[in-house]
Backbone as a printed PyTorch tensor [residue, N CA C, xyz], in Angstrom:
tensor([[[  0.9290,  -1.2860,   0.0640],
         [ -0.0640,   0.0580,  -0.0120],
         [  0.9380,   1.3170,  -0.1090]],

        [[  0.3610,   2.2390,  -0.7550],
         [  1.4340,   3.6050,  -0.9640],
         [  1.0790,   4.3890,   0.1950]],

        [[  1.8360,   5.2380,   0.5530],
         [  1.4420,   6.2890,   1.4640],
         [  0.1260,   7.0240,   1.0650]],

        [[ -0.3640,   7.0720,   0.1700],
         [ -1.6020,   8.1950,  -0.0490],
         [ -2.7670,   7.0250,   0.4620]],

        [[ -2.5950,   5.6180,   0.0310],
         [ -3.6560,   4.8100,   0.4770],
         [ -3.7160,   4.7300,   2.1370]],

        [[ -2.4280,   4.7190,   2.4350],
         [ -2.3070,   4.4470,   3.9720],
         [ -2.9620,   5.7160,   4.7000]],

        [[ -2.5940,   6.7420,   4.1830],
         [ -3.2040,   8.0750,   4.9180],
         [ -4.8010,   8.0060,   4.6880]],

        [[ -5.3230,   7.3110,   3.6480],
         [ -6.7040,   7.3900,   3.6740],
         [ -7.3470,   6.3140,   4.5230]],

        [[ -6.7320,   5.2160,   4.7280],
         [ -7.1470,   4.4090,   5.7450],
         [ -7.0400,   4.9290,   7.0920]],

        [[ -6.1240,   5.5870,   7.5220],
         [ -5.8740,   6.4290,   8.7550],
         [ -6.9180,   7.0830,   8.9410]],

        [[ -7.1510,   8.3320,   7.7740],
         [ -8.4160,   8.9030,   7.9110],
         [ -9.8160,   8.4190,   8.1440]],

        [[-10.0870,   7.0010,   7.5070],
         [-11.3020,   6.4560,   7.6260],
         [-11.5900,   5.8850,   9.0170]],

        [[-10.2120,   5.3240,   9.5070],
         [-10.5020,   4.7760,  10.6900],
         [-10.6960,   5.9440,  11.9410]],

        [[ -9.8990,   6.9750,  11.8170],
         [ -9.8740,   8.0860,  12.7420],
         [-11.4540,   8.5230,  12.6240]],

        [[-11.9120,   8.6020,  11.1930],
         [-13.0780,   9.3580,  11.2010],
         [-14.4810,   8.4400,  12.1240]],

        [[-14.1630,   7.1640,  12.5130],
         [-14.9510,   6.4330,  13.1520],
         [-14.9800,   6.9920,  14.8140]],

        [[-14.0440,   7.6010,  15.2090],
         [-13.9610,   8.5950,  16.7170],
         [-14.9300,   9.3240,  16.8570]],

        [[-15.4900,   9.8010,  15.8920],
         [-16.8550,  10.8660,  16.0480],
         [-18.0280,  10.3400,  16.3340]],

        [[-18.1060,   8.9340,  15.8180],
         [-19.3900,   8.2080,  16.2090],
         [-19.4450,   7.2880,  17.1860]],

        [[-18.1680,   7.0550,  17.9260],
         [-17.9920,   5.8070,  18.7300],
         [-17.5350,   6.4100,  19.9840]],

        [[-17.6820,   5.8430,  21.2670],
         [-17.0520,   6.0020,  22.5000],
         [-15.3440,   5.7050,  22.4050]],

        [[-14.4850,   6.1210,  22.9800],
         [-13.3000,   5.7820,  22.9430],
         [-12.9940,   4.2580,  23.5530]],

        [[-13.8530,   4.0320,  24.3300],
         [-13.8270,   2.5330,  24.9110],
         [-14.3450,   1.4270,  23.8500]],

        [[-15.1060,   1.6700,  22.7550],
         [-15.6700,   0.9870,  22.0370],
         [-14.5880,   0.9400,  20.6330]],

        [[-13.5180,   1.7840,  20.7420],
         [-12.9460,   2.0030,  19.3930],
         [-12.0020,   0.4870,  19.1720]],

        [[-11.6430,  -0.4020,  20.1900],
         [-11.0340,  -1.5680,  19.7210],
         [-11.5110,  -2.2070,  18.8870]],

        [[-12.9610,  -2.6020,  19.3980],
         [-13.9800,  -3.2180,  18.4880],
         [-14.0170,  -2.9720,  17.0440]],

        [[-13.9630,  -1.5010,  16.8690],
         [-14.3060,  -0.5450,  15.5810],
         [-12.9890,  -1.0020,  14.7170]],

        [[-11.8330,  -0.9520,  15.3270],
         [-10.7720,  -1.0290,  14.7690],
         [-10.7580,  -2.4610,  14.0300]],

        [[-11.1520,  -3.4490,  14.8530],
         [-11.4040,  -4.9690,  14.4350],
         [-12.4350,  -4.9460,  13.2400]],

        [[-13.4140,  -4.3850,  13.3350],
         [-14.1730,  -4.5280,  12.3210],
         [-13.9350,  -3.4210,  11.0870]],

        [[-13.0310,  -2.4650,  11.1270],
         [-12.7750,  -1.8350,  10.1510],
         [-11.8370,  -2.7030,   9.1740]],

        [[-10.9410,  -3.3630,   9.6660],
         [ -9.8380,  -4.4630,   8.9330],
         [-10.8690,  -5.6370,   8.4110]],

        [[-11.7970,  -5.8450,   8.9060],
         [-12.5420,  -7.0150,   8.6050],
         [-13.3340,  -6.9390,   6.9980]],

        [[-13.6270,  -5.1860,   6.9440],
         [-14.5030,  -4.8870,   5.5090],
         [-13.4180,  -5.0720,   4.3200]],

        [[-14.0900,  -5.5820,   3.5030],
         [-13.3430,  -5.7360,   2.0840],
         [-12.3380,  -4.6490,   1.8680]],

        [[-12.7750,  -3.5660,   1.7920],
         [-12.5340,  -2.2770,   1.1560],
         [-11.0520,  -1.6850,   2.1300]],

        [[-11.2670,  -2.1540,   3.1970],
         [-10.0110,  -1.9380,   4.2790],
         [ -9.1870,  -2.7430,   4.3800]],

        [[ -9.0390,  -4.0540,   3.9480],
         [ -8.1970,  -5.1130,   4.0920],
         [ -6.8340,  -4.5860,   3.6890]],

        [[ -6.1370,  -5.0040,   4.5930],
         [ -4.6380,  -4.5580,   4.7630],
         [ -3.6380,  -5.9260,   5.2170]],

        [[ -2.4200,  -5.7950,   4.5280],
         [ -1.3860,  -6.9130,   5.3340],
         [ -1.2740,  -6.5540,   6.6310]],

        [[ -0.3880,  -7.6460,   7.2690],
         [ -0.1740,  -7.2900,   8.8500],
         [  0.7440,  -6.0600,   8.8590]],

        [[  1.6710,  -5.8660,   7.8820],
         [  2.6140,  -4.8110,   8.0050],
         [  1.9800,  -3.3470,   7.8320]],

        [[  0.9320,  -3.2650,   6.9440],
         [  0.1420,  -2.0500,   6.7940],
         [ -0.8780,  -1.9270,   7.9150]],

        [[ -1.3680,  -2.8200,   8.4770],
         [ -2.4300,  -2.7160,   9.3110],
         [ -1.9190,  -2.1920,  10.5510]],

        [[ -0.4380,  -3.0230,  10.8970],
         [  0.0850,  -2.0960,  11.7220],
         [  0.5690,  -0.7400,  11.8300]],

        [[  1.0170,  -0.5410,  10.5590],
         [  1.4690,   1.0920,  10.3600],
         [  0.0490,   1.8620,  10.9040]],

        [[ -1.0010,   1.4390,  10.1890],
         [ -2.2050,   2.2180,  10.1200],
         [ -2.8340,   2.2390,  11.6770]],

        [[ -2.5820,   1.3220,  12.4460],
         [ -3.0940,   1.3880,  13.9000],
         [ -2.1410,   2.0930,  14.7440]],

        [[ -0.9290,   1.9360,  14.1390],
         [ -0.0450,   2.9690,  15.1950],
         [  0.0000,   4.3130,  14.9570]],

        [[ -0.2320,   4.9570,  13.8440],
         [ -0.3700,   6.3540,  13.5410],
         [ -1.8480,   6.6050,  14.1140]],

        [[ -2.8220,   5.8130,  13.8030],
         [ -4.0710,   6.1430,  14.3140],
         [ -4.1990,   6.3520,  15.9630]],

        [[ -3.5600,   5.0290,  16.5660],
         [ -3.3080,   5.3230,  17.9340],
         [ -2.4730,   6.6680,  18.3320]],

        [[ -1.7340,   6.8700,  18.0030],
         [ -0.6660,   8.1930,  18.2610],
         [ -1.6380,   9.4150,  18.0570]],

        [[ -2.4550,   9.4860,  16.9870],
         [ -3.3730,  10.6410,  16.8810],
         [ -4.2870,  10.5560,  17.8040]],

        [[ -4.9360,   9.5830,  18.0460],
         [ -6.2510,   9.6390,  19.1410],
         [ -5.5560,   9.9700,  20.7740]],

        [[ -4.1690,   9.5490,  20.8480],
         [ -3.5900,   9.9110,  22.1370],
         [ -3.5200,  11.4650,  22.0710]],

        [[ -3.3760,  11.9050,  21.1520],
         [ -2.8790,  13.3770,  21.0360],
         [ -4.2720,  14.3350,  20.6230]],

        [[ -5.5820,  13.5380,  20.7900],
         [ -6.6110,  14.4650,  20.1330],
         [ -6.6880,  15.7340,  20.9170]],

        [[ -6.8410,  15.5920,  22.0950],
         [ -7.2290,  17.0860,  23.0580],
         [ -5.9710,  18.1020,  22.5590]],

        [[ -4.6840,  17.7410,  22.6020],
         [ -3.8800,  18.7340,  22.2260],
         [ -4.1070,  19.4850,  20.5720]],

        [[ -4.0840,  18.2450,  19.8600],
         [ -4.7330,  18.7500,  18.3230],
         [ -5.6500,  19.4960,  18.4070]],

        [[ -6.8770,  19.1440,  18.8790],
         [ -7.9860,  20.0810,  18.9150],
         [ -7.8810,  21.5990,  19.4750]],

        [[ -7.1130,  21.5580,  20.4430],
         [ -6.9750,  22.9240,  21.0870],
         [ -5.9840,  23.7930,  20.2090]],

        [[ -4.8530,  23.2620,  19.3180],
         [ -4.2900,  23.6720,  18.3030],
         [ -5.3500,  24.0970,  17.2030]],

        [[ -6.1190,  23.4760,  16.9360],
         [ -7.1400,  23.8900,  15.7600],
         [ -7.8950,  24.8390,  16.4620]],

        [[ -8.4900,  24.9810,  17.5820],
         [ -9.3580,  25.9160,  18.1280],
         [ -8.6710,  27.1260,  18.1860]],

        [[ -7.4170,  27.2080,  18.5820],
         [ -6.5470,  28.3640,  18.8600],
         [ -6.2460,  28.8590,  17.2960]],

        [[ -6.1700,  28.2020,  16.1200],
         [ -5.6650,  28.8090,  14.9150],
         [ -6.9030,  28.8390,  13.9940]],

        [[ -7.7590,  28.2270,  14.0170],
         [ -9.2500,  28.5350,  13.2620],
         [-10.0610,  29.4110,  13.9090]],

        [[ -9.8720,  30.7850,  13.7120],
         [-10.6570,  31.7890,  14.4100],
         [-12.1770,  31.5780,  13.6400]],

        [[-13.1850,  31.5290,  14.7800],
         [-14.3030,  31.4520,  14.3970],
         [-14.9910,  30.1670,  14.1820]],

        [[-14.1630,  29.1350,  13.9770],
         [-14.3150,  27.8560,  13.9140],
         [-13.8230,  26.6940,  14.6240]],

        [[-14.5720,  26.5350,  15.8050],
         [-14.3440,  25.6650,  16.8960],
         [-14.6600,  24.2790,  16.1680]],

        [[-13.6940,  23.4360,  17.0400],
         [-14.0260,  21.8310,  16.2810],
         [-15.1980,  21.3920,  16.3250]],

        [[-16.1120,  21.9370,  17.6970],
         [-17.4270,  21.4330,  17.4600],
         [-18.4660,  21.9810,  16.6600]],

        [[-18.0240,  22.8580,  15.5420],
         [-18.8240,  23.3450,  14.5960],
         [-18.5790,  23.0380,  13.2520]],

        [[-17.2920,  22.2140,  13.2590],
         [-16.7080,  21.8740,  11.9540],
         [-17.2530,  20.3740,  11.4630]],

        [[-17.5000,  20.5630,  10.0290],
         [-18.0630,  18.8880,   9.4250],
         [-16.8760,  17.9530,  10.2790]],

        [[-17.6740,  16.6120,  10.2940],
         [-16.6950,  15.9330,  10.8130],
         [-15.7280,  15.2420,   9.9710]],

        [[-16.0060,  15.0770,   8.4250],
         [-15.0000,  15.0000,   7.3630],
         [-13.8630,  16.1750,   7.5140]],

        [[-14.1150,  17.3660,   7.5570],
         [-13.4380,  18.2210,   7.6680],
         [-12.1900,  18.3090,   8.8020]],

        [[-13.0440,  18.1670,   9.8530],
         [-12.4830,  18.0710,  11.3010],
         [-11.5460,  17.0580,  11.0930]],

        [[-11.7940,  15.7420,  10.7710],
         [-10.9710,  14.4990,  10.7340],
         [ -9.8030,  14.7490,   9.9380]],

        [[ -9.8890,  15.3980,   8.7310],
         [ -8.6580,  15.9290,   7.8890],
         [ -7.6660,  16.7820,   8.4570]],

        [[ -8.5920,  17.8110,   8.9760],
         [ -7.5290,  18.4620,   9.7780],
         [ -6.6910,  18.0350,  10.9000]],

        [[ -7.3970,  17.3420,  11.4360],
         [ -6.5940,  16.7020,  12.8200],
         [ -5.5410,  15.7280,  12.4110]],

        [[ -5.9390,  15.1470,  11.0030],
         [ -4.6290,  14.1090,  10.3330],
         [ -3.6100,  14.7730,  10.1020]],

        [[ -3.9720,  15.9600,   9.2670],
         [ -2.9760,  16.7870,   8.6120],
         [ -2.0210,  17.6620,   9.9770]],

        [[ -2.8600,  18.3970,  10.9000],
         [ -2.1040,  18.7200,  11.9450],
         [ -1.3120,  17.8510,  12.7770]],

        [[ -1.7330,  16.5520,  12.8860],
         [ -0.8640,  15.7470,  13.4650],
         [  0.5170,  15.2290,  12.4410]],

        [[  0.4730,  15.2710,  11.2960],
         [  1.5380,  15.1950,  10.6510],
         [  2.2360,  16.3940,  10.5220]],

        [[  1.9490,  17.4970,  10.2360],
         [  2.7940,  18.5290,  10.7410],
         [  3.4280,  18.7950,  11.6950]],

        [[  2.7740,  18.7590,  12.9240],
         [  3.3220,  18.6670,  14.1260],
         [  4.4870,  17.7330,  14.8280]],

        [[  3.8550,  16.1280,  14.4170],
         [  4.5960,  15.1760,  15.2300],
         [  5.2560,  13.8760,  14.2550]],

        [[  4.7540,  14.1650,  12.9000],
         [  5.5550,  13.1310,  11.9450],
         [  6.3810,  13.8580,  11.1640]],

        [[  7.8190,  14.0730,  11.4580],
         [  9.0460,  14.2450,  10.8730],
         [  9.0140,  13.8210,   9.4780]],

        [[  8.7980,  12.9250,   9.1620],
         [  8.9080,  11.8240,   7.7530],
         [  7.9530,  12.9110,   6.7510]],

        [[  6.8140,  13.4920,   7.1670],
         [  6.0250,  14.3990,   6.2130],
         [  6.4280,  15.6700,   6.0400]],

        [[  6.5430,  16.4090,   4.9800],
         [  6.8500,  17.6000,   4.9080],
         [  5.2330,  18.3000,   5.0400]],

        [[  5.3410,  19.4950,   5.5530],
         [  4.0180,  20.3440,   5.6620],
         [  3.3380,  20.3990,   4.4690]],

        [[  4.1130,  20.9110,   3.4690],
         [  3.1980,  20.9530,   2.1950],
         [  2.6630,  19.6650,   1.7790]],

        [[  3.3610,  18.5740,   1.9500],
         [  2.7050,  17.2560,   1.6230],
         [  1.4480,  17.0810,   2.2810]],

        [[  1.6920,  17.3810,   3.8350],
         [  0.3710,  17.1340,   4.6410],
         [ -0.7370,  17.8220,   4.0760]],

        [[ -0.4340,  19.0820,   4.0430],
         [ -1.8010,  20.0830,   3.4220],
         [ -2.3650,  19.4660,   2.1330]],

        [[ -1.3170,  19.3220,   1.2480],
         [ -1.7080,  18.9410,  -0.1730],
         [ -2.5790,  17.4580,   0.1290]],

        [[ -2.1440,  16.5070,   0.8040],
         [ -2.9680,  15.2230,   1.1080],
         [ -4.3430,  15.7920,   1.5760]],

        [[ -4.4170,  16.3730,   2.7170],
         [ -5.5940,  16.6310,   2.9790],
         [ -6.5820,  17.2140,   2.1430]],

        [[ -5.8570,  18.0680,   1.2220],
         [ -6.9480,  18.7470,   0.4900],
         [ -7.2990,  17.6590,  -0.7040]],

        [[ -6.2230,  16.9920,  -1.0660],
         [ -6.7630,  15.9460,  -1.9920],
         [ -8.0730,  14.7580,  -1.3010]],

        [[ -7.7810,  14.5160,   0.0090],
         [ -8.6840,  13.7090,   0.7450],
         [ -9.9130,  14.5370,   0.9090]],

        [[ -9.9230,  15.7070,   0.8440],
         [-11.1110,  16.6550,   1.2740],
         [-12.0980,  16.6170,  -0.4330]],

        [[-11.2490,  16.4990,  -1.3420],
         [-11.9110,  16.5610,  -2.6020],
         [-12.8580,  14.9030,  -2.9810]],

        [[-12.4370,  14.0340,  -2.2780],
         [-12.9130,  12.6710,  -2.3860],
         [-13.9840,  12.5260,  -1.4000]],

        [[-13.6310,  12.8580,  -0.0690],
         [-14.7040,  12.8310,   0.9770],
         [-15.6330,  13.9480,   1.3900]],

        [[-14.9380,  14.8050,   1.0600],
         [-15.7990,  16.0380,   1.8790],
         [-16.7500,  16.8070,   0.8100]],

        [[-17.1890,  17.8880,   1.1450],
         [-18.5020,  18.6970,   0.4300],
         [-17.6940,  19.6430,  -0.5140]],

        [[-18.4540,  20.3210,  -1.3470],
         [-17.7420,  21.2450,  -2.4230],
         [-16.7760,  22.2290,  -1.9250]],

        [[-17.0660,  22.9780,  -0.7550],
         [-16.1940,  23.7540,   0.1470],
         [-15.0840,  23.4760,   0.9810]],

        [[-15.2480,  21.6860,   1.0200],
         [-14.0050,  21.3510,   2.0150],
         [-12.7910,  21.5530,   1.7390]],

        [[-12.4760,  21.3900,   0.5260],
         [-10.9260,  21.7850,   0.2990],
         [-10.4600,  23.2000,   0.4450]],

        [[-11.1460,  23.9450,   0.0060],
         [-10.5770,  25.2730,   0.3520],
         [-10.7990,  25.6630,   1.7310]],

        [[-11.9450,  25.4130,   2.5940],
         [-11.9490,  25.5300,   4.0940],
         [-10.7120,  24.7170,   4.7940]],

        [[-10.2970,  23.4850,   4.2600],
         [ -9.2710,  22.7520,   5.0260],
         [ -7.8910,  23.5040,   4.7720]],

        [[ -7.6670,  24.0040,   3.5150],
         [ -6.5090,  24.6370,   3.0080],
         [ -6.4640,  25.6610,   3.8110]],

        [[ -7.2830,  26.4300,   3.8840],
         [ -7.2320,  27.8290,   4.7910],
         [ -6.9110,  27.7830,   6.0790]],

        [[ -7.5190,  26.7800,   6.9960],
         [ -7.1780,  26.3250,   8.1500],
         [ -5.8440,  25.8330,   8.4260]],

        [[ -5.3450,  24.9050,   7.4580],
         [ -3.9930,  24.1860,   7.4650],
         [ -2.8720,  25.4230,   7.1910]],

        [[ -3.2550,  26.4240,   6.3680],
         [ -2.2520,  27.4360,   6.1150],
         [ -1.6900,  28.2140,   7.1570]],

        [[ -2.6950,  28.3250,   8.4270],
         [ -2.3730,  28.7960,   9.4650],
         [ -1.1140,  28.1540,  10.3580]],

        [[ -1.1480,  27.0540,  10.1100],
         [ -0.1640,  25.9420,  10.5100],
         [  0.9020,  26.1350,   9.9730]],

        [[  1.0860,  26.3120,   8.4900],
         [  2.4190,  26.1900,   7.7320],
         [  3.6160,  27.4690,   8.3520]]])
């Protein structure tokens, strides 16, 4: 699986946090990989779960950073797809030294084109530009 596919899988798993209590997420993780479209080999599954777990462990800090930078747009008011993509990109920008800032922003915008609404790419680009 390439980096783009891995990032998309992390996004889809992280998106489930919005709809499930954290104590139910271990079961959700298992169900996620049982779905045919999310099937991954052992190495990719471990990578996805590792990044996902790291992001979830920092959600409060990441949300605090987003709320500070996104003037007039608290995380509670953002669409769930947009918020999840912004969380993923902020994590990559602040905590993942392997991913350049520009790549994190570009990949979030590309995922927004696929999963978000019409205005999602520009909204996400605008919020993430404040972190660059």
